[in-house]
Short mmCIF file of C-alpha atoms in Angstrom, two decimals:
data_model
loop_
_atom_site.label_atom_id
_atom_site.label_comp_id
_atom_site.label_asym_id
_atom_site.label_seq_id
_atom_site.Cartn_x
_atom_site.Cartn_y
_atom_site.Cartn_z
CA MET A 6 -0.19 -0.29 0.01
CA ARG A 7 2.79 2.58 0.96
CA LEU A 8 4.65 1.63 -2.34
CA CYS A 9 1.18 2.39 -4.40
CA VAL A 10 1.22 5.70 -2.28
CA ALA A 11 4.83 6.69 -3.29
CA LEU A 12 4.45 5.73 -6.98
CA LEU A 13 1.22 8.00 -7.10
CA SER A 14 3.04 11.09 -5.30
CA LEU A 15 5.97 10.12 -7.70
CA SER A 16 3.81 10.31 -11.09
CA LEU A 17 2.23 13.46 -9.78
CA CYS A 18 5.31 15.13 -8.89
CA LEU A 19 6.55 14.58 -12.61
CA GLY A 20 3.25 15.53 -14.30
CA LEU A 21 4.03 18.76 -12.19
CA MET A 22 7.66 19.19 -13.62
CA GLY A 23 6.69 18.65 -16.89
CA HIS A 24 3.69 21.45 -16.69
CA VAL A 25 6.26 24.15 -15.38
CA ARG A 26 9.07 23.14 -18.02
CA ALA A 27 5.62 23.57 -20.66
CA GLN A 28 4.87 26.55 -19.45
CA GLU A 29 8.69 28.12 -19.79
CA GLU A 30 8.77 27.16 -23.32
CA ALA A 31 5.52 28.69 -24.39
CA ASP A 32 6.84 32.73 -23.96
CA ASP A 33 7.05 33.34 -28.20
CA MET A 34 4.03 31.61 -28.58
CA GLU A 35 1.87 34.60 -30.48
CA MET A 36 -1.78 33.20 -31.63
CA ASP A 37 -4.69 33.44 -29.13
CA VAL A 38 -5.98 30.53 -27.37
CA GLU A 39 -9.59 31.27 -28.10
CA ASP A 40 -9.77 31.63 -31.72
CA ALA A 41 -8.35 28.49 -32.25
CA ILE A 42 -10.80 26.59 -30.06
CA ASP A 43 -13.40 28.15 -31.94
CA ASP A 44 -12.11 26.80 -35.42
CA MET A 45 -11.60 23.44 -33.94
CA GLN A 46 -14.05 22.89 -31.49
CA GLU A 47 -16.75 20.93 -33.66
CA GLU A 48 -13.78 19.08 -35.22
CA ASP A 49 -12.09 18.00 -32.12
CA VAL A 50 -15.03 16.69 -30.45
CA GLU A 51 -16.25 14.30 -33.20
CA GLU A 52 -12.40 12.75 -33.41
CA GLU A 53 -12.70 12.89 -29.58
CA GLU A 54 -16.17 10.96 -29.66
CA GLN A 55 -14.08 8.25 -32.23
CA GLN A 56 -11.24 8.01 -29.76
CA VAL A 57 -12.47 7.58 -26.39
CA PRO A 58 -12.26 3.73 -25.88
CA ALA A 59 -15.07 1.54 -24.39
CA SER A 60 -14.61 0.67 -20.39
CA PRO A 61 -12.93 -2.54 -19.93
CA PRO A 62 -15.37 -5.40 -19.18
CA VAL A 63 -14.67 -6.62 -15.45
CA PRO A 64 -13.57 -9.90 -15.93
CA THR A 65 -15.82 -12.96 -15.33
CA VAL A 66 -14.95 -17.00 -14.27
CA THR A 67 -17.20 -19.32 -15.31
CA TYR A 68 -17.83 -22.28 -12.78
CA LYS A 69 -17.27 -25.88 -13.77
CA ALA A 70 -17.04 -28.85 -11.68
CA PRO A 71 -13.76 -30.29 -11.03
CA GLU A 72 -13.34 -33.81 -12.55
CA PRO A 73 -11.00 -36.02 -11.26
CA MET A 74 -8.02 -36.84 -13.56
CA GLY A 75 -6.20 -39.67 -12.78
CA GLU A 76 -5.86 -42.20 -9.73
CA HIS A 77 -7.56 -41.30 -6.98
CA TYR A 78 -9.05 -42.45 -3.25
CA PHE A 79 -11.74 -39.57 -2.89
CA ALA A 80 -12.88 -37.02 -4.65
CA GLU A 81 -15.78 -34.73 -3.79
CA SER A 82 -17.20 -31.29 -5.00
CA PHE A 83 -20.26 -31.41 -3.69
CA ASP A 84 -21.74 -29.68 -7.00
CA LYS A 85 -24.40 -32.39 -7.23
CA GLY A 86 -26.28 -30.78 -4.77
CA THR A 87 -26.78 -33.42 -2.34
CA LEU A 88 -25.00 -35.34 0.76
CA HIS A 89 -25.43 -38.85 -1.43
CA GLY A 90 -22.39 -41.13 0.02
CA TRP A 91 -22.10 -39.06 3.44
CA VAL A 92 -23.62 -40.43 6.52
CA LEU A 93 -24.66 -38.31 9.64
CA SER A 94 -23.78 -39.70 13.12
CA GLN A 95 -26.57 -40.63 15.10
CA ALA A 96 -24.39 -41.31 18.20
CA LYS A 97 -23.82 -39.20 21.55
CA LYS A 98 -20.47 -38.28 22.99
CA ASP A 99 -19.67 -39.81 25.99
CA GLY A 100 -18.54 -37.91 29.05
CA ILE A 101 -20.97 -34.73 28.83
CA ASP A 102 -24.56 -33.70 29.45
CA GLU A 103 -27.07 -35.33 27.72
CA ASP A 104 -28.66 -31.76 26.57
CA ILE A 105 -25.56 -31.42 24.54
CA ALA A 106 -24.17 -34.77 23.87
CA LYS A 107 -25.70 -35.62 20.52
CA TYR A 108 -24.35 -34.53 17.35
CA ASP A 109 -27.13 -32.93 16.17
CA GLY A 110 -25.09 -30.09 14.25
CA LYS A 111 -26.92 -29.04 10.87
CA TRP A 112 -24.99 -29.75 7.42
CA GLU A 113 -26.09 -28.11 4.61
CA VAL A 114 -24.87 -28.13 0.51
CA GLU A 115 -25.19 -25.06 -0.77
CA GLU A 116 -23.04 -21.79 -2.08
CA MET A 117 -21.55 -19.23 0.00
CA LYS A 118 -22.89 -16.73 1.03
CA ASP A 119 -20.77 -14.07 -0.84
CA THR A 120 -19.82 -16.51 -3.89
CA LYS A 121 -18.26 -15.18 -6.66
CA LEU A 122 -18.67 -18.69 -8.47
CA PRO A 123 -22.27 -19.23 -9.22
CA GLY A 124 -23.03 -22.66 -9.55
CA ASP A 125 -20.05 -23.75 -6.95
CA LYS A 126 -21.85 -25.55 -4.11
CA GLY A 127 -19.78 -27.15 -0.62
CA LEU A 128 -20.69 -28.92 2.57
CA VAL A 129 -21.26 -26.14 5.30
CA LEU A 130 -21.56 -26.28 8.97
CA LYS A 131 -24.38 -24.41 9.83
CA SER A 132 -24.92 -24.31 13.26
CA LYS A 133 -23.09 -22.75 16.61
CA ALA A 134 -22.18 -24.41 19.80
CA LYS A 135 -23.19 -27.60 18.76
CA HIS A 136 -21.11 -31.44 17.93
CA HIS A 137 -21.39 -32.36 14.09
CA ALA A 138 -20.04 -35.57 12.76
CA ILE A 139 -20.59 -36.96 9.24
CA SER A 140 -18.13 -38.89 7.38
CA ALA A 141 -18.11 -41.00 3.68
CA LEU A 142 -15.96 -44.17 2.63
CA LEU A 143 -13.26 -44.02 0.30
CA LEU A 144 -13.61 -45.57 -3.05
CA ARG A 145 -11.05 -48.11 -1.43
CA PRO A 146 -9.00 -48.19 1.13
CA PHE A 147 -5.47 -46.77 1.02
CA THR A 148 -2.75 -48.72 2.34
CA PHE A 149 0.39 -46.83 3.25
CA ASP A 150 3.21 -48.87 1.30
CA THR A 151 5.67 -47.43 -1.35
CA LYS A 152 2.82 -44.87 -2.53
CA PRO A 153 2.48 -41.31 -1.27
CA LEU A 154 -0.70 -40.02 0.66
CA ILE A 155 -2.12 -36.65 -0.54
CA VAL A 156 -4.80 -35.10 1.23
CA GLN A 157 -6.45 -31.91 0.07
CA TYR A 158 -9.75 -30.18 0.59
CA GLU A 159 -10.66 -26.32 1.06
CA VAL A 160 -11.97 -24.28 4.07
CA ASN A 161 -13.73 -20.70 4.31
CA PHE A 162 -14.71 -19.27 7.35
CA GLN A 163 -17.29 -17.35 5.88
CA THR A 164 -18.54 -15.23 9.24
CA GLY A 165 -14.78 -15.70 10.76
CA ILE A 166 -13.99 -18.50 13.50
CA ASP A 167 -13.79 -17.75 17.17
CA CYS A 168 -13.36 -21.09 18.50
CA GLY A 169 -13.93 -24.36 16.72
CA GLY A 170 -12.27 -26.70 14.22
CA ALA A 171 -12.23 -27.20 10.22
CA TYR A 172 -10.01 -30.52 10.40
CA VAL A 173 -10.62 -33.53 8.40
CA LYS A 174 -10.00 -37.06 9.95
CA LEU A 175 -8.86 -40.29 7.90
CA LEU A 176 -10.50 -42.75 9.97
CA SER A 177 -8.55 -45.95 10.47
CA GLN A 178 -9.78 -49.56 8.39
CA THR A 179 -11.42 -51.52 11.30
CA PRO A 180 -13.48 -54.57 11.67
CA ASP A 181 -15.77 -52.41 13.85
CA LEU A 182 -16.11 -49.02 11.75
CA ASP A 183 -19.77 -48.02 11.43
CA LEU A 184 -20.13 -44.11 10.07
CA GLU A 185 -23.33 -44.38 12.04
CA GLU A 186 -21.72 -44.62 15.24
CA PHE A 187 -18.69 -41.93 14.47
CA VAL A 188 -17.77 -39.98 17.49
CA ASP A 189 -14.60 -38.06 18.83
CA LYS A 190 -13.34 -41.48 20.04
CA THR A 191 -13.76 -43.71 16.59
CA ALA A 192 -10.05 -45.07 15.90
CA TYR A 193 -8.34 -42.27 13.10
CA THR A 194 -4.97 -42.80 11.25
CA ILE A 195 -4.37 -39.46 11.01
CA MET A 196 -6.50 -35.55 11.81
CA PHE A 197 -5.37 -32.72 9.76
CA GLY A 198 -6.54 -29.20 9.18
CA PRO A 199 -7.03 -25.90 10.71
CA ASP A 200 -8.08 -25.01 14.12
CA LYS A 201 -8.62 -22.03 16.52
CA CYS A 202 -9.37 -20.92 19.94
CA GLY A 203 -9.15 -17.35 21.10
CA GLU A 204 -5.60 -16.10 20.01
CA ASP A 205 -4.13 -19.30 19.26
CA TYR A 206 -4.02 -20.48 15.65
CA LYS A 207 -2.98 -24.22 14.87
CA LEU A 208 -2.63 -26.13 11.63
CA HIS A 209 -3.13 -29.89 13.15
CA PHE A 210 -0.92 -32.77 11.82
CA ILE A 211 -1.65 -35.34 13.97
CA PHE A 212 -1.18 -39.24 13.55
CA ARG A 213 -1.83 -42.50 15.68
CA HIS A 214 1.44 -44.59 16.09
CA LYS A 215 0.92 -48.36 16.83
CA ASN A 216 3.62 -49.36 19.36
CA PRO A 217 5.03 -52.53 18.02
CA LYS A 218 5.46 -53.88 21.60
CA THR A 219 2.82 -53.22 23.66
CA GLY A 220 0.42 -52.82 20.52
CA GLU A 221 -1.31 -49.55 22.06
CA PHE A 222 -1.76 -46.08 19.93
CA GLU A 223 -0.18 -43.13 20.61
CA GLU A 224 -0.87 -39.73 19.28
CA LYS A 225 2.12 -38.24 17.69
CA HIS A 226 1.76 -34.27 16.55
CA ALA A 227 3.90 -32.68 13.89
CA LYS A 228 5.89 -29.28 15.41
CA LYS A 229 4.37 -25.92 14.96
CA PRO A 230 4.28 -23.72 11.53
CA ASP A 231 7.10 -20.89 11.87
CA ALA A 232 4.75 -19.14 9.60
CA ASP A 233 2.18 -16.87 10.95
CA LEU A 234 -1.47 -18.39 10.60
CA ARG A 235 -3.43 -15.51 11.15
CA THR A 236 -4.91 -14.32 8.28
CA TYR A 237 -5.99 -17.43 6.78
CA TYR A 238 -8.88 -17.32 9.54
CA THR A 239 -9.78 -13.56 9.37
CA ASP A 240 -9.66 -12.81 5.87
CA LYS A 241 -12.93 -14.69 4.66
CA LYS A 242 -11.27 -16.02 1.34
CA THR A 243 -11.21 -19.72 0.50
CA HIS A 244 -8.10 -21.71 1.55
CA LEU A 245 -6.55 -24.88 0.09
CA TYR A 246 -4.69 -27.22 2.75
CA THR A 247 -2.70 -29.97 1.42
CA LEU A 248 -1.01 -32.78 3.19
CA VAL A 249 1.68 -35.00 1.80
CA LEU A 250 3.21 -38.21 3.12
CA ASN A 251 6.17 -39.47 1.77
CA PRO A 252 7.20 -43.35 1.85
CA ASP A 253 10.75 -41.78 2.98
CA ASN A 254 9.09 -40.72 6.45
CA SER A 255 8.96 -36.73 5.00
CA PHE A 256 5.84 -34.87 5.12
CA GLU A 257 4.83 -31.14 3.93
CA ILE A 258 1.60 -29.13 4.59
CA LEU A 259 0.92 -26.45 2.29
CA ILE A 260 -1.86 -23.92 2.13
CA ASP A 261 -2.65 -22.35 -1.01
CA GLN A 262 0.06 -24.69 -2.31
CA THR A 263 2.85 -22.78 -0.41
CA VAL A 264 4.62 -24.91 1.78
CA VAL A 265 4.51 -23.98 5.56
CA ASN A 266 5.57 -26.55 7.22
CA SER A 267 7.82 -29.68 6.64
CA GLY A 268 9.78 -32.46 8.22
CA SER A 269 10.45 -36.00 9.37
CA LEU A 270 8.17 -37.94 11.12
CA LEU A 271 11.27 -39.61 12.57
CA ASN A 272 12.54 -36.23 13.71
CA ASP A 273 9.93 -33.86 14.22
CA MET A 274 6.79 -35.26 15.87
CA THR A 275 5.99 -34.95 19.60
CA PRO A 276 6.41 -37.24 21.22
CA PRO A 277 9.34 -38.94 19.60
CA ILE A 278 8.58 -42.15 17.11
CA ASN A 279 11.33 -44.03 19.16
CA PRO A 280 11.71 -43.92 23.11
CA PRO A 281 15.50 -43.82 24.43
CA ALA A 282 17.85 -46.48 24.09
CA GLU A 283 18.88 -45.87 27.83
CA ILE A 284 16.79 -44.18 30.93
CA GLU A 285 17.75 -42.93 34.33
CA ASP A 286 17.33 -46.14 36.90
CA PRO A 287 14.40 -45.03 38.71
CA ASP A 288 15.78 -46.82 41.63
CA ASP A 289 18.88 -45.09 42.18
CA HIS A 290 19.36 -42.63 44.86
CA LYS A 291 22.08 -39.71 45.29
CA PRO A 292 24.27 -40.68 48.29
CA GLU A 293 24.11 -39.07 51.53
CA ASP A 294 27.49 -37.91 51.52
CA TRP A 295 27.70 -36.53 47.50
CA ASP A 296 28.98 -32.90 47.70
CA GLU A 297 27.90 -30.86 44.71
CA ARG A 298 29.23 -27.63 45.69
CA PRO A 299 31.78 -26.18 43.27
CA LYS A 300 32.56 -23.36 45.98
CA ILE A 301 33.64 -23.07 49.57
CA GLN A 302 34.78 -21.15 52.04
CA ASP A 303 38.26 -21.31 52.64
CA PRO A 304 38.55 -22.87 56.32
CA ASP A 305 41.97 -21.42 57.07
CA ALA A 306 40.88 -17.88 56.13
CA VAL A 307 41.13 -15.46 59.21
CA LYS A 308 39.74 -11.95 59.54
CA PRO A 309 42.49 -9.10 59.06
CA GLU A 310 43.04 -7.53 62.80
CA ASP A 311 42.76 -4.00 61.17
CA TRP A 312 38.95 -5.03 60.07
CA ASP A 313 36.15 -2.85 61.48
CA GLU A 314 32.79 -4.48 60.98
CA ASP A 315 31.47 -1.17 62.57
CA ALA A 316 32.75 1.31 60.54
CA PRO A 317 29.69 3.33 58.52
CA ALA A 318 29.27 2.91 54.67
CA LYS A 319 28.91 7.17 54.56
CA ILE A 320 30.47 9.70 56.52
CA PRO A 321 30.09 13.40 56.49
CA ASP A 322 32.54 15.28 54.14
CA GLU A 323 34.92 17.26 56.16
CA ASP A 324 36.02 19.69 52.94
CA ALA A 325 32.70 20.48 52.57
CA VAL A 326 31.71 24.57 53.17
CA LYS A 327 28.55 26.31 53.90
CA PRO A 328 27.76 28.23 51.26
CA ASP A 329 27.64 31.93 51.09
CA GLY A 330 24.27 33.79 51.90
CA TRP A 331 22.47 30.44 53.54
CA LEU A 332 20.02 31.63 55.61
CA ASP A 333 20.38 29.48 59.15
CA ASP A 334 17.44 31.35 60.69
CA GLU A 335 14.81 31.15 58.06
CA PRO A 336 12.54 27.61 57.45
CA GLU A 337 12.18 25.80 54.26
CA TYR A 338 8.59 26.17 54.31
CA ILE A 339 6.58 28.38 56.05
CA SER A 340 2.59 28.97 56.97
CA ASP A 341 0.75 30.18 54.08
CA PRO A 342 -0.40 33.84 54.89
CA ASP A 343 -3.02 34.19 52.77
CA ALA A 344 -4.89 30.98 53.82
CA LEU A 345 -8.21 30.96 55.53
CA LYS A 346 -10.01 29.00 58.16
CA PRO A 347 -12.85 27.30 56.59
CA GLU A 348 -15.83 28.56 57.94
CA ASP A 349 -17.37 24.88 58.01
CA TRP A 350 -14.24 24.16 60.63
CA ASP A 351 -15.08 22.10 63.36
CA GLU A 352 -12.51 22.16 66.00
CA ASP A 353 -13.55 20.17 68.07
CA MET A 354 -14.08 17.56 65.32
CA ASP A 355 -11.21 18.46 62.68
CA GLY A 356 -8.89 19.44 65.42
CA GLU A 357 -6.94 22.99 65.95
CA TRP A 358 -6.89 24.31 62.22
CA GLU A 359 -3.13 25.09 60.63
CA ALA A 360 -2.34 26.96 57.73
CA PRO A 361 -1.05 25.11 54.99
CA GLN A 362 2.66 25.38 54.43
CA ILE A 363 4.23 26.73 51.27
CA PRO A 364 7.95 27.27 50.34
CA ASN A 365 9.12 29.90 51.86
CA PRO A 366 9.68 33.16 49.48
CA ALA A 367 12.93 34.36 51.23
CA CYS A 368 14.74 31.17 50.53
CA GLU A 369 14.09 31.72 46.32
CA THR A 370 17.22 33.47 45.77
CA ALA A 371 18.99 32.20 48.54
CA PRO A 372 21.33 28.75 48.39
CA GLY A 373 19.78 27.41 51.14
CA CYS A 374 17.43 28.06 54.46
CA GLY A 375 17.25 26.41 57.81
CA LEU A 376 20.04 24.47 59.82
CA TRP A 377 23.02 23.74 57.48
CA GLN A 378 24.71 20.22 57.59
CA ARG A 379 27.33 18.57 56.04
CA PRO A 380 26.91 16.11 52.93
CA VAL A 381 27.71 12.74 53.78
CA ILE A 382 30.33 10.56 51.10
CA ASP A 383 30.86 6.97 50.80
CA ASN A 384 33.47 6.13 54.08
CA PRO A 385 36.70 5.11 52.22
CA ASN A 386 37.05 2.67 54.92
CA TYR A 387 34.20 0.75 55.10
CA LYS A 388 34.52 -2.96 54.50
CA GLY A 389 31.18 -4.34 55.89
CA LYS A 390 31.26 -7.78 57.53
CA TRP A 391 34.20 -9.89 56.81
CA LYS A 392 33.18 -13.08 54.70
CA PRO A 393 35.94 -15.55 54.22
CA PRO A 394 36.90 -15.80 50.52
CA MET A 395 35.79 -18.90 48.36
CA ILE A 396 37.72 -21.33 47.19
CA ASP A 397 37.54 -24.56 44.99
CA ASN A 398 35.89 -27.06 46.68
CA PRO A 399 38.56 -29.90 46.68
CA ASN A 400 35.46 -32.57 47.48
CA TYR A 401 33.67 -31.44 44.45
CA GLN A 402 31.77 -34.38 42.57
CA GLY A 403 29.67 -32.47 40.20
CA VAL A 404 26.09 -32.52 40.29
CA TRP A 405 24.70 -35.77 40.65
CA LYS A 406 22.44 -37.95 38.28
CA PRO A 407 20.82 -41.29 38.27
CA ARG A 408 22.81 -43.72 36.30
CA LYS A 409 21.28 -44.93 33.02
CA ILE A 410 19.94 -48.07 32.57
CA PRO A 411 18.34 -49.89 29.00
CA ASN A 412 14.88 -49.06 28.57
CA PRO A 413 12.55 -52.01 29.13
CA ASP A 414 10.03 -50.29 26.41
CA PHE A 415 12.76 -49.57 23.98
CA PHE A 416 11.88 -49.71 20.27
CA GLU A 417 13.24 -48.60 17.02
CA ASP A 418 10.41 -48.17 14.15
CA LEU A 419 12.56 -46.46 11.03
CA HIS A 420 9.50 -46.84 9.13
CA PRO A 421 6.58 -44.58 11.06
CA PHE A 422 5.01 -44.19 7.44
CA ARG A 423 3.74 -47.75 7.65
CA MET A 424 0.64 -46.32 9.29
CA THR A 425 -2.73 -48.01 9.78
CA PRO A 426 -4.80 -48.09 6.33
CA ILE A 427 -7.61 -45.55 6.08
CA SER A 428 -11.15 -46.59 4.87
CA ALA A 429 -13.14 -43.18 5.37
CA VAL A 430 -13.13 -39.33 5.20
CA GLY A 431 -14.80 -37.76 8.37
CA LEU A 432 -15.33 -34.58 10.19
CA GLU A 433 -16.12 -34.40 13.83
CA LEU A 434 -16.47 -30.64 15.09
CA TRP A 435 -17.55 -28.48 17.51
CA SER A 436 -17.38 -24.63 16.67
CA MET A 437 -18.45 -21.58 17.90
CA SER A 438 -19.06 -20.26 14.69
CA SER A 439 -21.34 -20.80 12.04
CA ASP A 440 -21.22 -21.22 8.38
CA ILE A 441 -17.92 -22.94 8.04
CA PHE A 442 -17.22 -23.75 4.09
CA PHE A 443 -15.66 -27.51 2.97
CA ASP A 444 -15.48 -27.99 -0.41
CA ASN A 445 -13.09 -30.30 -2.72
CA PHE A 446 -12.41 -33.32 -0.87
CA PHE A 447 -9.19 -34.98 -2.58
CA VAL A 448 -7.09 -37.88 -1.51
CA THR A 449 -4.34 -39.71 -3.86
CA SER A 450 -1.19 -40.74 -4.24
CA ASP A 451 -0.09 -38.83 -7.16
CA ARG A 452 0.44 -35.11 -6.62
CA ASN A 453 0.20 -34.40 -10.01
CA VAL A 454 -3.36 -35.64 -10.09
CA ALA A 455 -4.12 -33.58 -6.79
CA GLU A 456 -2.39 -30.32 -8.79
CA ARG A 457 -4.64 -30.94 -11.33
CA TRP A 458 -7.76 -31.21 -8.97
CA ALA A 459 -6.40 -28.16 -7.28
CA ALA A 460 -6.25 -26.21 -10.45
CA ASP A 461 -9.84 -26.77 -11.58
CA GLY A 462 -11.35 -26.52 -8.20
CA TRP A 463 -9.53 -23.87 -5.72
CA GLY A 464 -7.57 -22.51 -8.53
CA LEU A 465 -11.24 -21.05 -10.00
CA LYS A 466 -12.30 -19.22 -6.95
CA LYS A 467 -8.82 -18.21 -6.60
CA ALA A 468 -9.15 -16.49 -9.87
CA ALA A 469 -12.59 -15.81 -9.07
CA GLU A 470 -12.11 -14.10 -6.00
CA GLY A 471 -9.02 -11.91 -7.27
CA ALA A 472 -11.41 -10.41 -10.15
CA ALA A 473 -13.78 -8.97 -7.43
CA GLU A 474 -10.68 -7.19 -5.28
CA PRO A 475 -11.83 -3.58 -5.02
CA GLY A 476 -9.34 -1.65 -6.54
CA LEU A 477 -6.42 0.37 -4.23
CA VAL A 478 -8.51 3.62 -3.54
CA ASN A 479 -11.57 1.33 -2.15
CA GLN A 480 -8.31 -1.12 -0.26
CA MET A 481 -7.33 2.09 1.46
CA ILE A 482 -10.61 3.35 2.50
CA THR A 483 -11.48 0.13 3.60
CA ALA A 484 -8.72 -0.36 5.80
CA ALA A 485 -9.20 2.92 6.93
CA GLU A 486 -12.34 2.17 8.24
CA GLU A 487 -10.90 -0.45 10.48
CA LYS A 488 -7.80 1.42 11.26
CA PRO A 489 -8.73 4.97 11.62
CA TRP A 490 -4.92 6.15 12.42
CA LEU A 491 -4.09 5.43 8.64
CA TRP A 492 -5.85 8.52 7.42
CA ILE A 493 -2.83 10.16 8.95
CA VAL A 494 -0.21 7.93 7.12
CA TYR A 495 -2.20 8.73 3.60
CA VAL A 496 -2.10 12.64 4.20
CA LEU A 497 1.32 12.70 5.54
CA THR A 498 2.30 9.97 2.54
CA VAL A 499 0.52 12.60 -0.02
CA ALA A 500 1.06 15.99 1.71
CA VAL A 501 4.84 15.75 2.09
CA PRO A 502 5.80 15.49 -1.36
CA LEU A 503 3.25 17.86 -2.21
CA VAL A 504 5.08 20.66 -0.30
CA LEU A 505 8.15 19.75 -1.47
CA ILE A 506 7.03 20.18 -4.96
CA ILE A 507 5.86 23.32 -4.23
CA VAL A 508 9.12 24.25 -2.79
CA PHE A 509 11.85 22.80 -5.27
CA CYS A 510 9.76 22.69 -8.54
CA CYS A 511 6.94 25.49 -8.80
CA THR A 512 8.92 28.34 -7.86
CA GLY A 513 9.37 31.20 -9.98
CA LYS A 514 7.74 33.41 -12.57
CA VAL A 515 5.31 31.18 -14.62
CA SER A 516 4.42 33.29 -18.13
CA VAL A 517 0.51 32.82 -19.73
CA CYS A 518 0.21 30.18 -22.54
CA HIS A 519 -0.62 30.60 -26.02
CA LEU A 520 -1.33 27.82 -28.34
CA LYS A 521 -1.27 28.11 -31.96
CA LYS A 522 -3.87 26.21 -34.15
CA SER A 523 -1.52 23.06 -34.91
CA ASP A 524 -0.49 22.46 -30.87
CA LEU A 525 -1.63 19.56 -29.57
CA TYR A 526 -5.36 19.80 -27.31
CA VAL A 527 -6.16 17.60 -24.37
CA TYR A 528 -9.78 16.83 -23.25
CA THR A 529 -11.44 15.03 -20.23
CA ARG A 530 -14.78 13.77 -20.90
CA ARG A 531 -17.08 11.83 -18.84
CA PRO A 532 -18.03 8.33 -20.10
CA THR A 533 -21.67 8.63 -21.07
CA LYS A 534 -23.66 9.53 -23.78
CA ARG A 535 -23.85 13.23 -23.07
CA LYS A 536 -22.12 15.71 -25.26
CA PRO A 537 -18.49 16.03 -24.04
CA ARG A 538 -17.54 19.13 -22.28
CA ARG A 539 -14.42 20.78 -22.95
CA ARG A 540 -12.58 20.80 -19.80
CA ASN A 541 -9.06 22.28 -19.98
CA GLN A 542 -6.47 22.81 -22.85
CA VAL A 543 -2.62 22.82 -22.27
#
């Protein structure tokens, strides 16, 4: 924004300089401007009507439902307008009040409220402060073997988001999987997507890792992205979230096809995939005679005989001299002679009235008043309380730590990518905001296919939203409405260059301009069908 304003100021400066230069070069022109205008008026109007270009049309983007072009496991654009293939959960959440335990949040398939692509529909979470759960089976289960996993979908927080999630769960392939009983405790392999509450902006990537020794599952969380995620939750635009998992255990998380987080399943998950090979012995205890003090007081040190612990830290300065003119008999403050006792003063209740104290006027020109005392200075003989000096502890044994023993729970899984197969996609969400828009879910093992799907779906939304973006002036006005202090920035950014132009560029004598008949005339005209009006001539 600042760059655009600076460029605008620069163009204005160059225009004014060119205008002044043209005026200075016009001193020799002889012919009267009005005569030339009368002779050429009709001809110029006709030429202007022919040369005025038509206003450029507003770019439009026509929506066409994306079609998967290659191997995939799941593709859903909702453009048929139904929830065919999706199953609403009929279950209740355990451990909470009966009134709010049901998954009774409403889902609808509809267009966005402020859609830029008529005909583009999506899945919309409609209810506030309710539990929502909906899921759909993949075309076939995905098995983590030699092919990567790519998961992507779109989210638009149409009314913003206060507290709630928009993440997707890839449900594990298990014998007891029942989509009508889909709840928060339903086994999943991967959870991925945005989540926010208060000022905590998250982008989850969690997978459930199976302990090869115990068979139990533990959630592993990816490290937090370094990127600032705030804009994706507040700009009310459609954003594309993509997760890429590779057989070499690497992963990438992308928003709008830009990587915001990446790493390795082996090194960048919390808690780590593999436990340490050794642990501290829980039965080992520090010996009572273990000495952890690196320094001790010197036991052989003796206080010097001339050490005076009673000497004061400050003493009067014996070299100080009372300044001339010091008024010993004048107090620093006196009673205000103009003060009067309030009429409602009750001496029985308020005590004897005394006038307030004011600085003594007699002391204003004097170096000081009252009893003069020598200023105090640091005592050069002050030593304070004597303490023996510190020396290295000859018995120092270091900081004690329990000894290491082999970890009985140790295992080494070098292929955490080989997760539990997945067979369904699900949204199990709670939100304090409604109208969260989901669209274009896609699961594949081919990145090129995923990018083609993204281009045909999210790419159209991005183009349509870009075409509908307001101009620079409208963006500046909108920003200033939210942050009024920006008006000061705008005024200063424009005013300062203008003042400099006037001071340095536009000083000196400006002569009257005369034009010949063959000189160039410049007109401005409203883009209407009315007869153009001649505004100015250069």
